[in-house]
Amino acid sequence: MNSELDHLAAAAAPFARFTGYDPVEGRRRIAARIEARRAAASRQTAPACRQIQHQAECELRNLATRVINHIAAPAQLDGLVNSRDVDPIGGLVFAALLYLSGHPRNAQFWFEFAAGSGDSTASFSLYLHHASVGELREAEHWLEQTTQLANQSDGGVPPRPSIPPVHAYMFDTQWHGQNIADDTSDLPRPDLQLRKTVDHLRIVLEDEQLGSFVLPTSEVAEQLHDLVCP
């Protein structure tokens, strides 16, 4: 933008002595007007962006809460710990637990693990996660992935069962996607004891490509069972 203004100012210079126009001062005024318009546009869009991010965060918390409170969730998480055949839904449950315990980065790893195995709830969770931190390009990618998983034809490989099923979400035009309308305030979320256990999970550094991540334990699975299945 500055180079364009410099070009215009230079072009106007030969005429300045006839019109009394000061190219340097004119450039300064134009730049000030552009900056004022940018600032006004930013003030108008910033609240809307913050509202969208806040809405995405709330909806992801609601979704994660419903995931860990599913009747099969403790068993799915235990299967992730003790089974040789890793169940992607166990990864979804663990991701939801990590997110609700204040570990969104670790949760993202396990959401991606479950989504990569064809779980549409995990894919939708990644959409909400990226939207909540303003990463809209990544959010759009995961929304497209969610749509593909939910609309797979009978001739293809069907998506793994989702908890809760994606078709239960309501469509919201503001999101150009789906959101969660159910109130989860009456459902339990990780208590202090469970959060402390999650805080002390062992960190694994697999390689440079995967980076670091945490692994679930039998203690976490047992405490989740005690929390949601009293």
Tab-separated table of C-alpha atoms in Angstrom:
chain	number	residue	atom	x	y	z
A	1	MET	CA	0.000	0.000	0.000
A	2	ASN	CA	2.835	2.448	0.811
A	3	SER	CA	4.471	1.899	-2.591
A	4	GLU	CA	1.160	2.694	-4.313
A	5	LEU	CA	0.812	5.929	-2.352
A	6	ASP	CA	4.414	6.836	-3.155
A	7	HIS	CA	3.678	6.274	-6.835
A	8	LEU	CA	0.594	8.490	-6.730
A	9	ALA	CA	2.445	11.207	-4.841
A	10	ALA	CA	5.302	11.145	-7.366
A	11	ALA	CA	2.841	11.353	-10.263
A	12	ALA	CA	1.170	14.389	-8.686
A	13	ALA	CA	4.432	16.203	-7.996
A	14	PRO	CA	4.791	17.911	-11.422
A	15	PHE	CA	1.369	19.516	-11.007
A	16	ALA	CA	1.924	20.673	-7.451
A	17	ARG	CA	3.463	24.026	-8.425
A	18	PHE	CA	0.350	24.861	-10.477
A	19	THR	CA	-2.274	23.772	-7.966
A	20	GLY	CA	-0.602	24.407	-4.656
A	21	TYR	CA	-1.074	20.717	-3.803
A	22	ASP	CA	1.481	19.247	-1.391
A	23	PRO	CA	2.064	15.590	-2.450
A	24	VAL	CA	3.740	14.665	0.834
A	25	GLU	CA	0.924	16.105	2.920
A	26	GLY	CA	-1.636	14.532	0.576
A	27	ARG	CA	0.018	11.146	1.023
A	28	ARG	CA	-0.122	11.577	4.787
A	29	ARG	CA	-3.839	12.431	4.704
A	30	ILE	CA	-4.654	9.449	2.453
A	31	ALA	CA	-2.688	7.081	4.689
A	32	ALA	CA	-4.490	8.427	7.759
A	33	ARG	CA	-7.899	7.897	6.125
A	34	ILE	CA	-7.004	4.318	5.137
A	35	GLU	CA	-5.824	3.556	8.664
A	36	ALA	CA	-9.002	5.071	10.135
A	37	ARG	CA	-11.167	2.902	7.872
A	38	ARG	CA	-9.174	-0.199	8.809
A	39	ALA	CA	-9.567	0.575	12.495
A	40	ALA	CA	-13.322	1.113	12.093
A	41	ALA	CA	-13.678	-2.191	10.229
A	42	SER	CA	-11.663	-3.958	12.916
A	43	ARG	CA	-13.893	-2.568	15.667
A	44	GLN	CA	-16.948	-3.834	13.816
A	45	THR	CA	-15.643	-7.358	13.125
A	46	ALA	CA	-13.727	-8.068	16.347
A	47	PRO	CA	-16.815	-8.482	18.576
A	48	ALA	CA	-18.416	-10.811	16.030
A	49	CYS	CA	-15.240	-12.913	15.828
A	50	ARG	CA	-15.007	-13.115	19.605
A	51	GLN	CA	-18.648	-14.143	19.781
A	52	ILE	CA	-18.078	-16.939	17.260
A	53	GLN	CA	-14.981	-18.136	19.122
A	54	HIS	CA	-16.824	-18.083	22.427
A	55	GLN	CA	-19.771	-19.960	20.933
A	56	ALA	CA	-17.443	-22.603	19.478
A	57	GLU	CA	-15.717	-23.074	22.825
A	58	CYS	CA	-19.031	-23.454	24.665
A	59	GLU	CA	-20.327	-25.948	22.111
A	60	LEU	CA	-17.145	-28.009	22.260
A	61	ARG	CA	-17.388	-28.126	26.044
A	62	ASN	CA	-20.991	-29.282	25.743
A	63	LEU	CA	-20.069	-31.910	23.175
A	64	ALA	CA	-17.097	-33.163	25.203
A	65	THR	CA	-19.309	-33.344	28.281
A	66	ARG	CA	-21.832	-35.487	26.438
A	67	VAL	CA	-19.048	-37.733	25.130
A	68	ILE	CA	-17.576	-38.555	28.551
A	69	ASN	CA	-21.053	-39.072	30.015
A	70	HIS	CA	-22.066	-41.625	27.414
A	71	ILE	CA	-22.838	-44.943	29.085
A	72	ALA	CA	-20.074	-46.688	27.131
A	73	ALA	CA	-17.414	-43.997	27.587
A	74	PRO	CA	-15.537	-45.489	30.587
A	75	ALA	CA	-15.348	-48.886	28.891
A	76	GLN	CA	-14.206	-47.276	25.638
A	77	LEU	CA	-11.436	-45.436	27.486
A	78	ASP	CA	-10.423	-48.592	29.325
A	79	GLY	CA	-10.228	-50.354	25.969
A	80	LEU	CA	-7.817	-47.696	24.761
A	81	VAL	CA	-5.601	-48.467	27.767
A	82	ASN	CA	-5.742	-52.247	27.941
A	83	SER	CA	-6.671	-53.548	24.496
A	84	ARG	CA	-4.232	-54.464	21.752
A	85	ASP	CA	-6.761	-53.259	19.204
A	86	VAL	CA	-6.899	-49.515	19.772
A	87	ASP	CA	-10.472	-48.268	19.482
A	88	PRO	CA	-10.744	-44.801	17.899
A	89	ILE	CA	-13.791	-44.028	20.039
A	90	GLY	CA	-11.602	-44.581	23.084
A	91	GLY	CA	-9.382	-41.862	21.616
A	92	LEU	CA	-12.430	-39.616	21.278
A	93	VAL	CA	-13.369	-40.162	24.929
A	94	PHE	CA	-9.806	-39.470	26.048
A	95	ALA	CA	-9.666	-36.317	23.904
A	96	ALA	CA	-12.925	-35.046	25.406
A	97	LEU	CA	-11.606	-35.723	28.907
A	98	LEU	CA	-8.352	-33.919	28.172
A	99	TYR	CA	-10.206	-30.925	26.773
A	100	LEU	CA	-12.486	-30.624	29.787
A	101	SER	CA	-9.454	-30.988	32.080
A	102	GLY	CA	-7.733	-27.969	30.543
A	103	HIS	CA	-5.389	-29.641	28.041
A	104	PRO	CA	-6.647	-28.568	24.592
A	105	ARG	CA	-3.365	-29.262	22.770
A	106	ASN	CA	-3.197	-32.826	24.016
A	107	ALA	CA	-6.903	-33.176	23.269
A	108	GLN	CA	-6.292	-32.092	19.669
A	109	PHE	CA	-3.866	-34.983	19.137
A	110	TRP	CA	-6.449	-37.562	20.225
A	111	PHE	CA	-9.294	-35.856	18.374
A	112	GLU	CA	-7.154	-36.131	15.238
A	113	PHE	CA	-6.405	-39.780	16.016
A	114	ALA	CA	-10.111	-40.594	16.257
A	115	ALA	CA	-11.046	-38.450	13.267
A	116	GLY	CA	-8.376	-40.153	11.174
A	117	SER	CA	-10.077	-43.451	11.962
A	118	GLY	CA	-13.380	-42.191	10.583
A	119	ASP	CA	-15.145	-40.878	13.674
A	120	SER	CA	-17.331	-37.940	12.684
A	121	THR	CA	-17.808	-36.628	16.222
A	122	ALA	CA	-14.033	-36.291	16.572
A	123	SER	CA	-13.899	-34.501	13.230
A	124	PHE	CA	-16.660	-32.127	14.295
A	125	SER	CA	-14.840	-31.543	17.596
A	126	LEU	CA	-11.774	-30.421	15.642
A	127	TYR	CA	-13.975	-28.017	13.690
A	128	LEU	CA	-15.153	-26.468	16.952
A	129	HIS	CA	-11.655	-26.487	18.451
A	130	HIS	CA	-10.077	-24.585	15.569
A	131	ALA	CA	-13.020	-22.185	15.346
A	132	SER	CA	-12.699	-21.450	19.069
A	133	VAL	CA	-9.103	-20.230	18.621
A	134	GLY	CA	-9.778	-18.342	15.397
A	135	GLU	CA	-8.138	-20.833	13.038
A	136	LEU	CA	-10.899	-20.616	10.465
A	137	ARG	CA	-9.107	-22.298	7.574
A	138	GLU	CA	-8.449	-25.381	9.690
A	139	ALA	CA	-12.003	-25.218	11.015
A	140	GLU	CA	-13.385	-25.210	7.480
A	141	HIS	CA	-11.268	-28.252	6.622
A	142	TRP	CA	-12.622	-30.270	9.529
A	143	LEU	CA	-16.191	-29.217	8.831
A	144	GLU	CA	-15.780	-30.557	5.298
A	145	GLN	CA	-14.351	-33.777	6.714
A	146	THR	CA	-17.329	-34.078	9.055
A	147	THR	CA	-19.755	-33.634	6.171
A	148	GLN	CA	-17.970	-36.288	4.111
A	149	LEU	CA	-18.008	-38.774	6.974
A	150	ALA	CA	-21.665	-38.119	7.751
A	151	ASN	CA	-22.705	-38.441	4.106
A	152	GLN	CA	-20.693	-41.469	3.074
A	153	SER	CA	-22.612	-43.708	0.688
A	154	ASP	CA	-23.559	-47.278	1.539
A	155	GLY	CA	-21.071	-48.497	-1.041
A	156	GLY	CA	-18.138	-47.037	0.845
A	157	VAL	CA	-16.641	-47.777	4.205
A	158	PRO	CA	-19.156	-46.539	6.775
A	159	PRO	CA	-17.941	-44.187	9.505
A	160	ARG	CA	-17.361	-45.615	12.938
A	161	PRO	CA	-20.216	-45.123	15.438
A	162	SER	CA	-20.195	-41.684	16.968
A	163	ILE	CA	-21.168	-40.594	20.476
A	164	PRO	CA	-23.385	-38.692	20.277
A	165	PRO	CA	-24.320	-39.198	16.604
A	166	VAL	CA	-23.629	-36.211	14.375
A	167	HIS	CA	-27.135	-36.260	12.894
A	168	ALA	CA	-28.455	-35.258	16.334
A	169	TYR	CA	-26.822	-31.816	16.078
A	170	MET	CA	-28.891	-28.854	14.981
A	171	PHE	CA	-28.077	-26.802	11.900
A	172	ASP	CA	-27.158	-23.177	12.513
A	173	THR	CA	-26.824	-20.802	9.551
A	174	GLN	CA	-24.595	-18.450	11.532
A	175	TRP	CA	-22.061	-21.252	11.750
A	176	HIS	CA	-22.651	-22.632	8.252
A	177	GLY	CA	-22.430	-25.896	10.120
A	178	GLN	CA	-23.931	-27.679	13.113
A	179	ASN	CA	-24.109	-26.876	16.769
A	180	ILE	CA	-25.206	-28.478	19.969
A	181	ALA	CA	-28.352	-27.190	21.592
A	182	ASP	CA	-28.687	-29.568	24.528
A	183	ASP	CA	-28.013	-28.204	27.999
A	184	THR	CA	-25.250	-30.170	29.727
A	185	SER	CA	-25.176	-28.216	32.978
A	186	ASP	CA	-26.657	-31.173	34.864
A	187	LEU	CA	-23.991	-33.608	33.621
A	188	PRO	CA	-20.786	-34.203	35.594
A	189	ARG	CA	-17.487	-32.830	34.343
A	190	PRO	CA	-13.994	-33.774	35.543
A	191	ASP	CA	-13.686	-33.099	39.261
A	192	LEU	CA	-10.546	-31.910	41.032
A	193	GLN	CA	-9.229	-35.417	41.666
A	194	LEU	CA	-9.632	-36.486	38.049
A	195	ARG	CA	-8.106	-33.243	36.758
A	196	LYS	CA	-5.055	-33.751	38.988
A	197	THR	CA	-4.637	-37.294	37.676
A	198	VAL	CA	-4.846	-36.010	34.108
A	199	ASP	CA	-2.325	-33.262	34.909
A	200	HIS	CA	0.253	-35.895	35.897
A	201	LEU	CA	-0.130	-38.207	32.894
A	202	ARG	CA	3.112	-39.305	31.295
A	203	ILE	CA	4.181	-37.325	28.243
A	204	VAL	CA	5.446	-39.385	25.319
A	205	LEU	CA	7.716	-37.991	22.614
A	206	GLU	CA	7.254	-40.346	19.677
A	207	ASP	CA	9.089	-38.492	16.924
A	208	GLU	CA	9.402	-35.061	15.340
A	209	GLN	CA	6.388	-35.626	13.089
A	210	LEU	CA	3.936	-36.661	15.809
A	211	GLY	CA	5.424	-34.493	18.522
A	212	SER	CA	4.580	-35.105	22.162
A	213	PHE	CA	1.336	-36.491	23.531
A	214	VAL	CA	-0.013	-38.080	26.688
A	215	LEU	CA	-1.267	-41.619	27.196
A	216	PRO	CA	-4.296	-42.678	29.261
A	217	THR	CA	-3.973	-44.970	32.270
A	218	SER	CA	-6.212	-47.435	34.057
A	219	GLU	CA	-6.455	-44.954	36.930
A	220	VAL	CA	-7.946	-42.324	34.641
A	221	ALA	CA	-10.444	-44.836	33.233
A	222	GLU	CA	-11.472	-45.913	36.738
A	223	GLN	CA	-11.911	-42.342	37.937
A	224	LEU	CA	-13.992	-41.503	34.861
A	225	HIS	CA	-16.194	-44.510	35.625
A	226	ASP	CA	-16.643	-43.347	39.228
A	227	LEU	CA	-17.506	-39.860	37.991
A	228	VAL	CA	-20.141	-40.695	35.389
A	229	CYS	CA	-21.386	-44.052	36.655
A	230	PRO	CA	-21.919	-43.508	40.407
